[in-house]
Amino acid sequence: MVKLALLVAIALASGCFDDRYHCTSDMQCNLGEGGRCEVDGNCTVHDTRCPTLRRYAAHSGELTDQCFDDSVAPVNPCAGGQPPAKAEGCFADVCDRLPACCAVGWFDACAQVAQETASCNLRCDTRIAITATRSTTTEQWDARWNGDQWSFTARDDLAALQWVAPAPGDSEPRLCGATAEELVIGDTHIPVPPGRSYGSITSIGFDRDRRDTIAATYNDGRNRLELWKLDKLTVHEQGVPGTGGLTWGEADRDSYPDAIVKVGGSQFGFLYNVEDDTFQHSLLNQTAGSMAGGATPGAPQVRSFDWLDINDDNKLDLAIFGAEVRMHTNQLGLGDPAARQFDCDPPTAARECSMDTNEPNLEASSFAGAGLPVAGDASIVFSLFPGRQVYRAKPDGSVAPFKFPGDTCSCVKTCTGGCPGPSCTCTYNCNACVPVLAFVARDVDGDHALDLIAIDAKLQIFVAKAANGYQWGGATSIPTAFPNTFFSVDVSVTGAPIP
């Protein structure tokens, strides 16, 4: 025993002793509060002085007592849903404009800013998972722009079709969805109990632990969220207020990603990422909101969400589209009320139609849209349903037409019940006027300026390039089998670098 102690002392004195302990499970990391075994085999413990709230424990070699850092250089900067980027090279320029990309997570908004950042010299393809619905009719498509042309593949084999980030160390985004028996993430198939209807499938560094994490919402009579760790195929579940449209950003302005979700009807919910007394993270239904605009028959009251810095304060803001259009830009944290609301036909920030109790159907307009985060001139673009008009709105409340092909057409409106008056009921026939139901902002021509992609109710795709002053080009038709117009088009967008 004395000889062993002497050998250890000599080793320590000579500097050749490796003071490192490798863990394989959290239970082995009992050197402080909230011990966790990281992907590098070292233990971390809870420490509020670190941005990730974690610090390397003793016996972690040269990492001992350093703050745990989950940032990486994105292998594929064209795809959101990855861990935060290291503030190096061109990614430092991206994070100068949107610090959350290096401090919280590499979101879809970060991929957009990277495409605009000249130092990144990034050219991406564009991949859109499309779910088009009208009543009981649903079609799903994998639409891809390779830099030169579109291709379309029908996907009736998976429900909740969406794109997620590449697996760690890979560059290829993964198309995912669900069957009656499995959750499918790229080539990974996870058996699930029957009776689940999946709503959203996303990738997110939820715990900031560098592990490949998938967030999937489903309903089986309850609204639930699954957080899958794909490296171990373990799952944590919790209740959530809804399952549709789950998207990620930074709502409460801390260092962990937050979410927003469709709740149902006109409701949506802000879900803050919080840490409990055992140092585990979960989503707290912090704030509920409601669309103020009147319902439009056949149209969802909440269509989509989009994160962008709309007011140039270097923080992620939120745009919400549906029965009205909302901008949420509170610098201290997002929630209700909205900073700006737009409604009526034509849309205005004054929303006069909402004040007229004798004409309740004048406010029955449903808007589809997306953010256009042009550096120094950010705005949101949205379309009017019923109708084919497209508008662009700024955070100062100004709204201007954004001319779209055929936008002079109108729907046939039929009203009964004594109009004007509170019992007035109106329906719309829009078969002769095809509204735009989804927008996507990506750089499609590689000039480091964000272009606009629009998808209308007949699944025709139009592109407006920034280089041409956002003049809309002609239609490219997805080969839909449905002869009528859809009422809802949901999209999930990603990309990969073009060599």
Short mmCIF file of C-alpha atoms in Angstrom, two decimals:
data_model
loop_
_atom_site.label_atom_id
_atom_site.label_comp_id
_atom_site.label_asym_id
_atom_site.label_seq_id
_atom_site.Cartn_x
_atom_site.Cartn_y
_atom_site.Cartn_z
CA MET A 1 0.00 0.00 0.00
CA VAL A 2 2.86 2.39 0.84
CA LYS A 3 4.52 1.60 -2.48
CA LEU A 4 1.25 2.35 -4.35
CA ALA A 5 0.85 5.68 -2.59
CA LEU A 6 4.46 6.49 -3.42
CA LEU A 7 3.90 5.64 -7.08
CA VAL A 8 0.81 7.85 -7.20
CA ALA A 9 2.75 10.69 -5.59
CA ILE A 10 5.57 10.31 -8.10
CA ALA A 11 3.07 10.23 -10.97
CA LEU A 12 1.38 13.38 -9.76
CA ALA A 13 4.72 15.11 -9.27
CA SER A 14 5.87 14.16 -12.76
CA GLY A 15 2.60 15.39 -14.32
CA CYS A 16 1.88 12.07 -16.04
CA PHE A 17 -1.21 11.19 -13.99
CA ASP A 18 -4.45 11.54 -15.98
CA ASP A 19 -6.98 12.99 -13.55
CA ARG A 20 -9.96 11.89 -15.61
CA TYR A 21 -13.04 9.86 -14.77
CA HIS A 22 -15.21 8.58 -17.61
CA CYS A 23 -18.92 8.15 -16.95
CA THR A 24 -21.57 6.18 -18.80
CA SER A 25 -24.69 7.26 -16.90
CA ASP A 26 -26.00 10.21 -14.88
CA MET A 27 -26.04 8.06 -11.74
CA GLN A 28 -22.24 7.95 -11.82
CA CYS A 29 -22.02 11.76 -11.66
CA ASN A 30 -22.59 12.41 -7.96
CA LEU A 31 -19.94 15.09 -7.52
CA GLY A 32 -22.44 17.93 -7.14
CA GLU A 33 -26.06 18.97 -7.68
CA GLY A 34 -27.79 17.71 -10.81
CA GLY A 35 -24.93 15.50 -11.99
CA ARG A 36 -25.15 14.60 -15.69
CA CYS A 37 -23.00 12.37 -17.88
CA GLU A 38 -22.21 14.23 -21.10
CA VAL A 39 -21.64 12.80 -24.57
CA ASP A 40 -17.86 13.22 -24.10
CA GLY A 41 -17.92 10.88 -21.07
CA ASN A 42 -17.30 13.62 -18.51
CA CYS A 43 -19.57 14.66 -15.65
CA THR A 44 -21.13 18.09 -15.31
CA VAL A 45 -22.99 19.57 -12.36
CA HIS A 46 -25.52 22.37 -12.04
CA ASP A 47 -24.03 25.87 -11.87
CA THR A 48 -26.08 29.02 -12.45
CA ARG A 49 -22.92 30.98 -13.25
CA CYS A 50 -22.65 29.21 -16.61
CA PRO A 51 -24.82 30.08 -19.66
CA THR A 52 -25.79 26.42 -20.02
CA LEU A 53 -26.31 26.20 -16.23
CA ARG A 54 -23.72 23.40 -16.14
CA ARG A 55 -20.01 23.13 -15.24
CA TYR A 56 -17.57 20.26 -15.67
CA ALA A 57 -17.02 18.40 -12.41
CA ALA A 58 -13.71 17.33 -10.88
CA HIS A 59 -11.76 14.59 -12.66
CA SER A 60 -12.67 15.91 -16.13
CA GLY A 61 -9.06 16.47 -17.14
CA GLU A 62 -8.35 19.83 -18.76
CA LEU A 63 -12.11 20.56 -18.79
CA THR A 64 -12.38 20.46 -14.98
CA ASP A 65 -14.23 23.50 -13.60
CA GLN A 66 -14.93 24.91 -17.07
CA CYS A 67 -18.49 25.81 -18.10
CA PHE A 68 -20.06 23.13 -20.26
CA ASP A 69 -20.39 24.45 -23.81
CA ASP A 70 -22.73 22.69 -26.25
CA SER A 71 -21.93 24.94 -29.20
CA VAL A 72 -20.57 23.37 -32.38
CA ALA A 73 -19.66 24.51 -35.86
CA PRO A 74 -22.80 23.54 -37.84
CA VAL A 75 -21.92 20.87 -40.37
CA ASN A 76 -24.95 22.05 -42.34
CA PRO A 77 -25.69 25.73 -41.64
CA CYS A 78 -28.64 25.58 -44.09
CA ALA A 79 -30.72 23.57 -41.59
CA GLY A 80 -32.29 24.75 -38.35
CA GLY A 81 -32.89 22.62 -35.27
CA GLN A 82 -29.22 22.18 -34.31
CA PRO A 83 -27.17 23.16 -31.22
CA PRO A 84 -25.91 26.75 -31.06
CA ALA A 85 -23.01 27.63 -33.32
CA LYS A 86 -19.52 28.48 -32.15
CA ALA A 87 -18.93 32.19 -32.64
CA GLU A 88 -16.09 31.58 -35.08
CA GLY A 89 -15.55 32.51 -38.71
CA CYS A 90 -18.71 33.52 -40.55
CA PHE A 91 -20.87 32.22 -37.71
CA ALA A 92 -19.55 35.07 -35.56
CA ASP A 93 -20.99 37.43 -38.19
CA VAL A 94 -24.35 35.63 -38.08
CA CYS A 95 -24.40 35.87 -34.29
CA ASP A 96 -23.50 39.56 -34.31
CA ARG A 97 -26.85 40.05 -35.99
CA LEU A 98 -28.80 37.36 -34.09
CA PRO A 99 -26.95 36.38 -30.87
CA ALA A 100 -29.40 33.56 -30.08
CA CYS A 101 -27.80 31.53 -32.89
CA CYS A 102 -24.65 31.16 -30.76
CA ALA A 103 -26.26 31.48 -27.32
CA VAL A 104 -29.45 29.37 -27.52
CA GLY A 105 -29.71 27.24 -30.66
CA TRP A 106 -29.24 27.18 -34.41
CA PHE A 107 -32.85 27.90 -35.42
CA ASP A 108 -34.43 28.19 -38.87
CA ALA A 109 -34.02 31.95 -38.49
CA CYS A 110 -30.25 31.40 -38.13
CA ALA A 111 -30.14 29.46 -41.40
CA GLN A 112 -31.87 32.39 -43.09
CA VAL A 113 -29.39 34.92 -41.67
CA ALA A 114 -26.49 32.66 -42.69
CA GLN A 115 -27.75 32.65 -46.27
CA GLU A 116 -27.71 36.47 -46.20
CA THR A 117 -24.24 36.69 -44.61
CA ALA A 118 -21.67 37.25 -47.35
CA SER A 119 -18.75 35.90 -45.30
CA CYS A 120 -20.48 32.51 -45.08
CA ASN A 121 -20.59 32.31 -48.90
CA LEU A 122 -23.41 29.83 -48.42
CA ARG A 123 -25.55 28.41 -51.19
CA CYS A 124 -28.34 26.08 -50.08
CA ASP A 125 -30.89 23.91 -51.77
CA THR A 126 -34.46 24.27 -50.48
CA ARG A 127 -36.54 21.36 -49.22
CA ILE A 128 -40.18 21.84 -48.23
CA ALA A 129 -42.37 19.21 -46.59
CA ILE A 130 -45.92 20.17 -47.57
CA THR A 131 -49.16 19.05 -45.94
CA ALA A 132 -52.25 20.31 -47.79
CA THR A 133 -55.72 19.74 -46.32
CA ARG A 134 -59.34 20.43 -47.08
CA SER A 135 -61.92 18.74 -44.87
CA THR A 136 -61.07 15.01 -45.00
CA THR A 137 -58.71 15.33 -47.98
CA THR A 138 -54.96 15.45 -47.23
CA GLU A 139 -51.96 15.37 -49.56
CA GLN A 140 -48.31 15.43 -48.52
CA TRP A 141 -45.39 16.32 -50.77
CA ASP A 142 -41.62 16.45 -50.56
CA ALA A 143 -40.79 19.49 -52.72
CA ARG A 144 -37.14 20.28 -53.50
CA TRP A 145 -35.36 23.10 -55.30
CA ASN A 146 -31.82 22.01 -56.24
CA GLY A 147 -30.69 25.44 -57.39
CA ASP A 148 -31.97 24.94 -60.93
CA GLN A 149 -35.36 23.22 -60.85
CA TRP A 150 -38.14 21.80 -58.69
CA SER A 151 -38.85 18.13 -58.04
CA PHE A 152 -41.90 16.72 -56.24
CA THR A 153 -42.45 13.38 -54.51
CA ALA A 154 -45.81 12.38 -53.07
CA ARG A 155 -45.51 11.05 -49.50
CA ASP A 156 -48.67 9.25 -48.43
CA ASP A 157 -46.67 6.80 -46.31
CA LEU A 158 -46.12 9.13 -43.35
CA ALA A 159 -48.34 11.43 -41.31
CA ALA A 160 -47.05 14.70 -39.81
CA LEU A 161 -44.42 15.02 -42.56
CA GLN A 162 -41.65 17.38 -41.48
CA TRP A 163 -37.93 18.07 -41.87
CA VAL A 164 -35.53 17.90 -38.93
CA ALA A 165 -31.83 18.67 -38.60
CA PRO A 166 -29.08 16.26 -39.63
CA ALA A 167 -27.84 13.75 -37.10
CA PRO A 168 -24.73 14.98 -35.21
CA GLY A 169 -21.69 14.91 -37.48
CA ASP A 170 -23.82 14.43 -40.61
CA SER A 171 -24.87 17.06 -43.15
CA GLU A 172 -28.02 15.51 -44.61
CA PRO A 173 -31.35 16.75 -43.18
CA ARG A 174 -33.80 14.02 -42.17
CA LEU A 175 -37.37 13.73 -43.43
CA CYS A 176 -39.59 12.39 -40.69
CA GLY A 177 -43.18 11.46 -39.94
CA ALA A 178 -45.32 8.82 -38.29
CA THR A 179 -47.19 5.66 -39.17
CA ALA A 180 -49.80 3.87 -37.05
CA GLU A 181 -46.98 1.90 -35.43
CA GLU A 182 -43.77 3.93 -35.72
CA LEU A 183 -42.18 7.31 -35.36
CA VAL A 184 -39.80 7.65 -38.32
CA ILE A 185 -36.80 10.01 -38.10
CA GLY A 186 -34.79 9.56 -41.29
CA ASP A 187 -33.54 5.97 -41.11
CA THR A 188 -34.48 5.59 -37.42
CA HIS A 189 -37.74 3.75 -36.72
CA ILE A 190 -39.15 3.96 -33.19
CA PRO A 191 -42.10 1.71 -32.25
CA VAL A 192 -44.93 3.63 -30.58
CA PRO A 193 -48.22 2.52 -29.04
CA PRO A 194 -51.27 2.49 -31.36
CA GLY A 195 -53.85 5.26 -31.30
CA ARG A 196 -51.48 8.22 -31.44
CA SER A 197 -52.08 11.06 -33.87
CA TYR A 198 -48.82 12.98 -34.27
CA GLY A 199 -48.99 16.71 -34.88
CA SER A 200 -45.42 18.09 -34.96
CA ILE A 201 -41.96 16.54 -35.16
CA THR A 202 -38.95 18.82 -34.69
CA SER A 203 -35.29 18.62 -33.68
CA ILE A 204 -34.05 20.88 -30.90
CA GLY A 205 -31.23 21.12 -28.36
CA PHE A 206 -33.85 21.14 -25.63
CA ASP A 207 -31.53 20.25 -22.70
CA ARG A 208 -28.40 21.80 -24.27
CA ASP A 209 -26.60 18.47 -23.93
CA ARG A 210 -25.34 17.98 -27.54
CA ARG A 211 -27.46 14.84 -27.84
CA ASP A 212 -29.63 14.19 -30.91
CA THR A 213 -33.03 15.26 -29.53
CA ILE A 214 -36.40 15.00 -31.25
CA ALA A 215 -39.52 16.74 -29.91
CA ALA A 216 -42.73 15.09 -31.12
CA THR A 217 -46.27 16.05 -30.14
CA TYR A 218 -49.21 13.65 -30.33
CA ASN A 219 -52.80 13.22 -29.22
CA ASP A 220 -54.26 9.96 -27.93
CA GLY A 221 -57.10 11.60 -26.06
CA ARG A 222 -54.49 13.76 -24.33
CA ASN A 223 -52.07 16.29 -25.77
CA ARG A 224 -48.53 15.05 -25.10
CA LEU A 225 -44.93 15.94 -25.93
CA GLU A 226 -42.20 13.31 -26.34
CA LEU A 227 -38.53 14.27 -26.05
CA TRP A 228 -36.50 11.48 -27.64
CA LYS A 229 -32.73 11.07 -27.16
CA LEU A 230 -31.91 9.12 -30.30
CA ASP A 231 -28.42 8.04 -29.20
CA LYS A 232 -29.94 6.02 -26.35
CA LEU A 233 -33.55 5.76 -27.61
CA THR A 234 -34.84 7.09 -24.30
CA VAL A 235 -37.88 9.32 -24.00
CA HIS A 236 -39.28 11.86 -21.54
CA GLU A 237 -42.97 12.82 -21.80
CA GLN A 238 -45.09 15.67 -20.54
CA GLY A 239 -48.48 17.22 -21.18
CA VAL A 240 -48.82 20.22 -23.50
CA PRO A 241 -51.85 22.36 -24.38
CA GLY A 242 -51.80 21.45 -28.09
CA THR A 243 -49.95 19.46 -30.73
CA GLY A 244 -49.93 21.50 -33.94
CA GLY A 245 -47.36 23.86 -35.38
CA LEU A 246 -44.71 23.38 -32.66
CA THR A 247 -41.82 25.75 -33.43
CA TRP A 248 -38.77 26.87 -31.44
CA GLY A 249 -37.18 30.20 -30.60
CA GLU A 250 -36.32 32.32 -27.53
CA ALA A 251 -39.49 33.59 -25.89
CA ASP A 252 -38.30 34.38 -22.35
CA ARG A 253 -34.86 35.69 -23.35
CA ASP A 254 -32.79 33.18 -21.39
CA SER A 255 -30.28 30.63 -22.69
CA TYR A 256 -32.66 27.71 -23.35
CA PRO A 257 -35.00 27.32 -26.37
CA ASP A 258 -38.72 27.96 -25.93
CA ALA A 259 -41.67 26.96 -28.09
CA ILE A 260 -45.06 28.06 -29.34
CA VAL A 261 -47.85 25.66 -30.27
CA LYS A 262 -51.37 25.68 -31.70
CA VAL A 263 -53.85 24.87 -28.95
CA GLY A 264 -57.06 24.62 -30.97
CA GLY A 265 -59.61 27.01 -32.43
CA SER A 266 -58.24 30.51 -32.07
CA GLN A 267 -55.85 29.59 -29.23
CA PHE A 268 -52.05 29.36 -29.15
CA GLY A 269 -49.64 28.86 -26.28
CA PHE A 270 -46.16 30.10 -25.36
CA LEU A 271 -44.20 27.24 -23.78
CA TYR A 272 -41.19 28.34 -21.73
CA ASN A 273 -38.27 25.97 -21.16
CA VAL A 274 -37.87 25.84 -17.37
CA GLU A 275 -35.71 23.91 -14.93
CA ASP A 276 -37.33 22.15 -11.96
CA ASP A 277 -35.97 21.45 -8.48
CA THR A 278 -34.23 18.30 -9.74
CA PHE A 279 -32.49 20.33 -12.49
CA GLN A 280 -34.53 18.66 -15.26
CA HIS A 281 -35.97 20.76 -18.07
CA SER A 282 -39.58 20.79 -19.22
CA LEU A 283 -41.99 23.12 -21.00
CA LEU A 284 -44.21 25.34 -18.88
CA ASN A 285 -47.45 26.62 -20.44
CA GLN A 286 -46.54 30.14 -19.46
CA THR A 287 -48.86 32.27 -21.58
CA ALA A 288 -52.02 31.59 -23.60
CA GLY A 289 -53.09 33.79 -26.47
CA SER A 290 -56.03 34.04 -28.84
CA MET A 291 -56.51 35.33 -32.36
CA ALA A 292 -58.88 38.29 -32.23
CA GLY A 293 -60.09 38.15 -35.83
CA GLY A 294 -63.40 36.54 -36.72
CA ALA A 295 -63.42 32.96 -38.02
CA THR A 296 -63.54 32.36 -41.77
CA PRO A 297 -65.47 29.23 -42.83
CA GLY A 298 -63.12 26.47 -43.95
CA ALA A 299 -59.96 28.24 -42.81
CA PRO A 300 -57.94 27.49 -39.66
CA GLN A 301 -57.99 30.31 -37.13
CA VAL A 302 -54.28 29.77 -36.41
CA ARG A 303 -52.30 28.93 -39.54
CA SER A 304 -48.60 29.26 -38.74
CA PHE A 305 -45.82 30.86 -36.69
CA ASP A 306 -42.51 32.34 -37.81
CA TRP A 307 -39.51 33.57 -35.81
CA LEU A 308 -37.39 36.49 -37.00
CA ASP A 309 -35.82 39.70 -35.74
CA ILE A 310 -38.40 42.08 -37.14
CA ASN A 311 -37.43 45.28 -35.31
CA ASP A 312 -33.62 45.09 -35.54
CA ASP A 313 -33.04 44.71 -31.79
CA ASN A 314 -30.96 41.52 -32.33
CA LYS A 315 -33.57 39.35 -30.60
CA LEU A 316 -35.93 36.75 -32.02
CA ASP A 317 -39.45 38.05 -32.45
CA LEU A 318 -42.57 36.14 -33.48
CA ALA A 319 -45.16 36.52 -36.23
CA ILE A 320 -48.47 34.64 -35.99
CA PHE A 321 -50.81 34.17 -38.95
CA GLY A 322 -54.45 33.10 -39.10
CA ALA A 323 -57.67 34.94 -38.31
CA GLU A 324 -55.45 38.01 -37.94
CA VAL A 325 -51.72 38.78 -38.24
CA ARG A 326 -49.75 39.46 -35.05
CA MET A 327 -46.26 40.75 -34.30
CA HIS A 328 -44.79 39.91 -30.88
CA THR A 329 -41.65 41.99 -30.27
CA ASN A 330 -41.37 42.63 -26.53
CA GLN A 331 -37.66 43.01 -25.84
CA LEU A 332 -37.95 41.53 -22.34
CA GLY A 333 -39.91 38.42 -23.33
CA LEU A 334 -42.60 37.29 -25.72
CA GLY A 335 -46.22 36.64 -24.81
CA ASP A 336 -49.55 38.41 -25.04
CA PRO A 337 -50.40 41.13 -25.89
CA ALA A 338 -49.03 41.56 -29.41
CA ALA A 339 -47.09 44.69 -30.30
CA ARG A 340 -48.96 44.91 -33.62
CA GLN A 341 -52.14 43.32 -34.99
CA PHE A 342 -53.40 43.47 -38.57
CA ASP A 343 -56.87 42.55 -39.81
CA CYS A 344 -59.70 43.47 -42.22
CA ASP A 345 -59.92 43.65 -46.01
CA PRO A 346 -57.74 45.48 -46.92
CA PRO A 347 -55.65 44.74 -43.81
CA THR A 348 -54.66 47.57 -41.49
CA ALA A 349 -53.15 47.91 -38.03
CA ALA A 350 -56.20 50.00 -37.04
CA ARG A 351 -58.46 46.93 -37.52
CA GLU A 352 -61.61 49.04 -37.96
CA CYS A 353 -63.68 46.00 -38.96
CA SER A 354 -63.21 44.45 -35.54
CA MET A 355 -64.98 47.43 -34.01
CA ASP A 356 -68.08 47.22 -36.21
CA THR A 357 -70.62 44.99 -34.47
CA ASN A 358 -73.11 45.35 -37.33
CA GLU A 359 -70.81 43.76 -39.88
CA PRO A 360 -69.09 40.88 -38.07
CA ASN A 361 -68.18 39.13 -41.31
CA LEU A 362 -66.12 42.01 -42.60
CA GLU A 363 -63.36 40.83 -40.26
CA ALA A 364 -63.70 37.21 -41.36
CA SER A 365 -60.37 37.11 -43.22
CA SER A 366 -57.74 34.43 -42.75
CA PHE A 367 -54.11 35.23 -43.43
CA ALA A 368 -51.18 32.98 -44.41
CA GLY A 369 -47.71 34.42 -44.21
CA ALA A 370 -44.04 34.33 -43.24
CA GLY A 371 -41.28 36.61 -42.08
CA LEU A 372 -38.96 38.26 -44.58
CA PRO A 373 -35.92 39.02 -42.37
CA VAL A 374 -34.01 41.23 -44.80
CA ALA A 375 -31.13 42.88 -42.95
CA GLY A 376 -32.14 46.41 -41.98
CA ASP A 377 -35.54 46.11 -43.67
CA ALA A 378 -37.31 43.17 -42.01
CA SER A 379 -41.04 42.72 -42.59
CA ILE A 380 -43.73 40.10 -42.75
CA VAL A 381 -45.52 39.07 -45.95
CA PHE A 382 -49.04 37.67 -45.87
CA SER A 383 -51.94 36.84 -48.15
CA LEU A 384 -55.66 37.44 -47.77
CA PHE A 385 -58.11 34.54 -47.70
CA PRO A 386 -60.66 34.73 -49.27
CA GLY A 387 -58.93 36.42 -52.17
CA ARG A 388 -55.50 36.46 -53.76
CA GLN A 389 -54.07 39.72 -52.51
CA VAL A 390 -50.60 39.77 -50.90
CA TYR A 391 -49.35 42.45 -48.50
CA ARG A 392 -46.13 43.40 -46.71
CA ALA A 393 -46.23 44.87 -43.20
CA LYS A 394 -43.55 46.63 -41.14
CA PRO A 395 -43.19 46.87 -37.35
CA ASP A 396 -44.27 50.54 -37.52
CA GLY A 397 -47.75 49.32 -38.52
CA SER A 398 -47.55 50.28 -42.19
CA VAL A 399 -49.05 47.88 -44.74
CA ALA A 400 -48.45 47.96 -48.48
CA PRO A 401 -49.71 45.76 -51.35
CA PHE A 402 -47.19 43.20 -52.58
CA LYS A 403 -48.56 42.48 -56.03
CA PHE A 404 -49.17 38.82 -56.81
CA PRO A 405 -50.20 37.27 -60.17
CA GLY A 406 -53.98 37.51 -60.58
CA ASP A 407 -54.50 39.37 -57.32
CA THR A 408 -57.46 41.32 -58.72
CA CYS A 409 -59.73 38.28 -58.53
CA SER A 410 -62.22 37.91 -55.70
CA CYS A 411 -64.31 35.21 -54.09
CA VAL A 412 -68.08 35.02 -54.45
CA LYS A 413 -69.65 36.02 -51.14
CA THR A 414 -73.17 34.87 -50.20
CA CYS A 415 -74.80 36.20 -47.02
CA THR A 416 -78.02 35.26 -45.22
CA GLY A 417 -79.73 36.11 -41.94
CA GLY A 418 -80.40 39.80 -42.43
CA CYS A 419 -77.34 41.85 -43.33
CA PRO A 420 -76.04 44.09 -42.00
CA GLY A 421 -76.71 42.85 -38.49
CA PRO A 422 -75.39 40.53 -35.79
CA SER A 423 -77.18 37.49 -37.28
CA CYS A 424 -75.55 37.93 -40.67
CA THR A 425 -73.85 34.75 -41.88
CA CYS A 426 -71.66 34.69 -44.97
CA THR A 427 -69.98 31.94 -46.99
CA TYR A 428 -67.38 32.21 -49.72
CA ASN A 429 -66.85 30.36 -52.98
CA CYS A 430 -63.20 30.79 -53.89
CA ASN A 431 -62.92 28.18 -56.65
CA ALA A 432 -62.48 30.96 -59.19
CA CYS A 433 -59.88 32.75 -57.07
CA VAL A 434 -57.03 30.67 -55.71
CA PRO A 435 -55.56 32.15 -52.49
CA VAL A 436 -51.96 31.79 -51.35
CA LEU A 437 -51.79 29.51 -48.31
CA ALA A 438 -48.08 29.37 -47.46
CA PHE A 439 -44.89 31.40 -47.84
CA VAL A 440 -41.22 30.48 -47.43
CA ALA A 441 -38.25 32.88 -47.32
CA ARG A 442 -34.99 31.30 -48.58
CA ASP A 443 -32.17 32.31 -50.91
CA VAL A 444 -32.94 30.25 -54.02
CA ASP A 445 -30.44 31.81 -56.44
CA GLY A 446 -27.31 32.00 -54.28
CA ASP A 447 -26.93 35.80 -54.25
CA HIS A 448 -27.05 36.05 -50.43
CA ALA A 449 -30.47 37.75 -50.51
CA LEU A 450 -33.65 36.08 -49.26
CA ASP A 451 -36.21 35.33 -51.94
CA LEU A 452 -39.88 34.44 -51.45
CA ILE A 453 -41.64 31.20 -52.32
CA ALA A 454 -45.46 31.12 -52.33
CA ILE A 455 -47.72 28.06 -52.50
CA ASP A 456 -51.35 28.59 -53.43
CA ALA A 457 -54.47 26.54 -52.81
CA LYS A 458 -54.05 24.55 -56.03
CA LEU A 459 -50.47 23.63 -54.99
CA GLN A 460 -48.84 25.93 -57.51
CA ILE A 461 -45.43 27.30 -56.51
CA PHE A 462 -44.35 30.85 -57.35
CA VAL A 463 -40.97 32.48 -56.67
CA ALA A 464 -40.20 36.19 -56.22
CA LYS A 465 -36.47 36.89 -56.29
CA ALA A 466 -34.92 39.76 -54.39
CA ALA A 467 -32.64 40.44 -57.36
CA ASN A 468 -35.73 41.21 -59.46
CA GLY A 469 -37.32 43.50 -56.89
CA TYR A 470 -39.58 40.67 -55.70
CA GLN A 471 -41.48 40.36 -58.96
CA TRP A 472 -43.33 37.06 -58.98
CA GLY A 473 -42.41 34.50 -61.62
CA GLY A 474 -44.70 31.98 -63.28
CA ALA A 475 -46.30 28.96 -61.66
CA THR A 476 -44.73 25.54 -61.20
CA SER A 477 -47.48 23.01 -60.45
CA ILE A 478 -47.23 20.19 -57.95
CA PRO A 479 -49.03 17.21 -59.57
CA THR A 480 -51.91 17.12 -57.09
CA ALA A 481 -54.69 14.58 -57.61
CA PHE A 482 -57.24 16.86 -55.93
CA PRO A 483 -59.33 18.87 -58.45
CA ASN A 484 -60.49 21.57 -56.01
CA THR A 485 -58.65 24.06 -53.85
CA PHE A 486 -57.17 23.25 -50.45
CA PHE A 487 -57.98 25.40 -47.42
CA SER A 488 -54.74 24.85 -45.49
CA VAL A 489 -51.10 24.31 -46.46
CA ASP A 490 -48.52 23.64 -43.72
CA VAL A 491 -44.82 23.67 -44.56
CA SER A 492 -41.60 22.52 -42.89
CA VAL A 493 -38.43 23.90 -44.49
CA THR A 494 -34.75 22.96 -44.49
CA GLY A 495 -31.82 22.77 -46.87
CA ALA A 496 -28.30 21.51 -47.49
CA PRO A 497 -25.23 23.22 -48.96
CA ILE A 498 -24.84 23.12 -52.73
CA PRO A 499 -21.16 22.45 -53.60
#
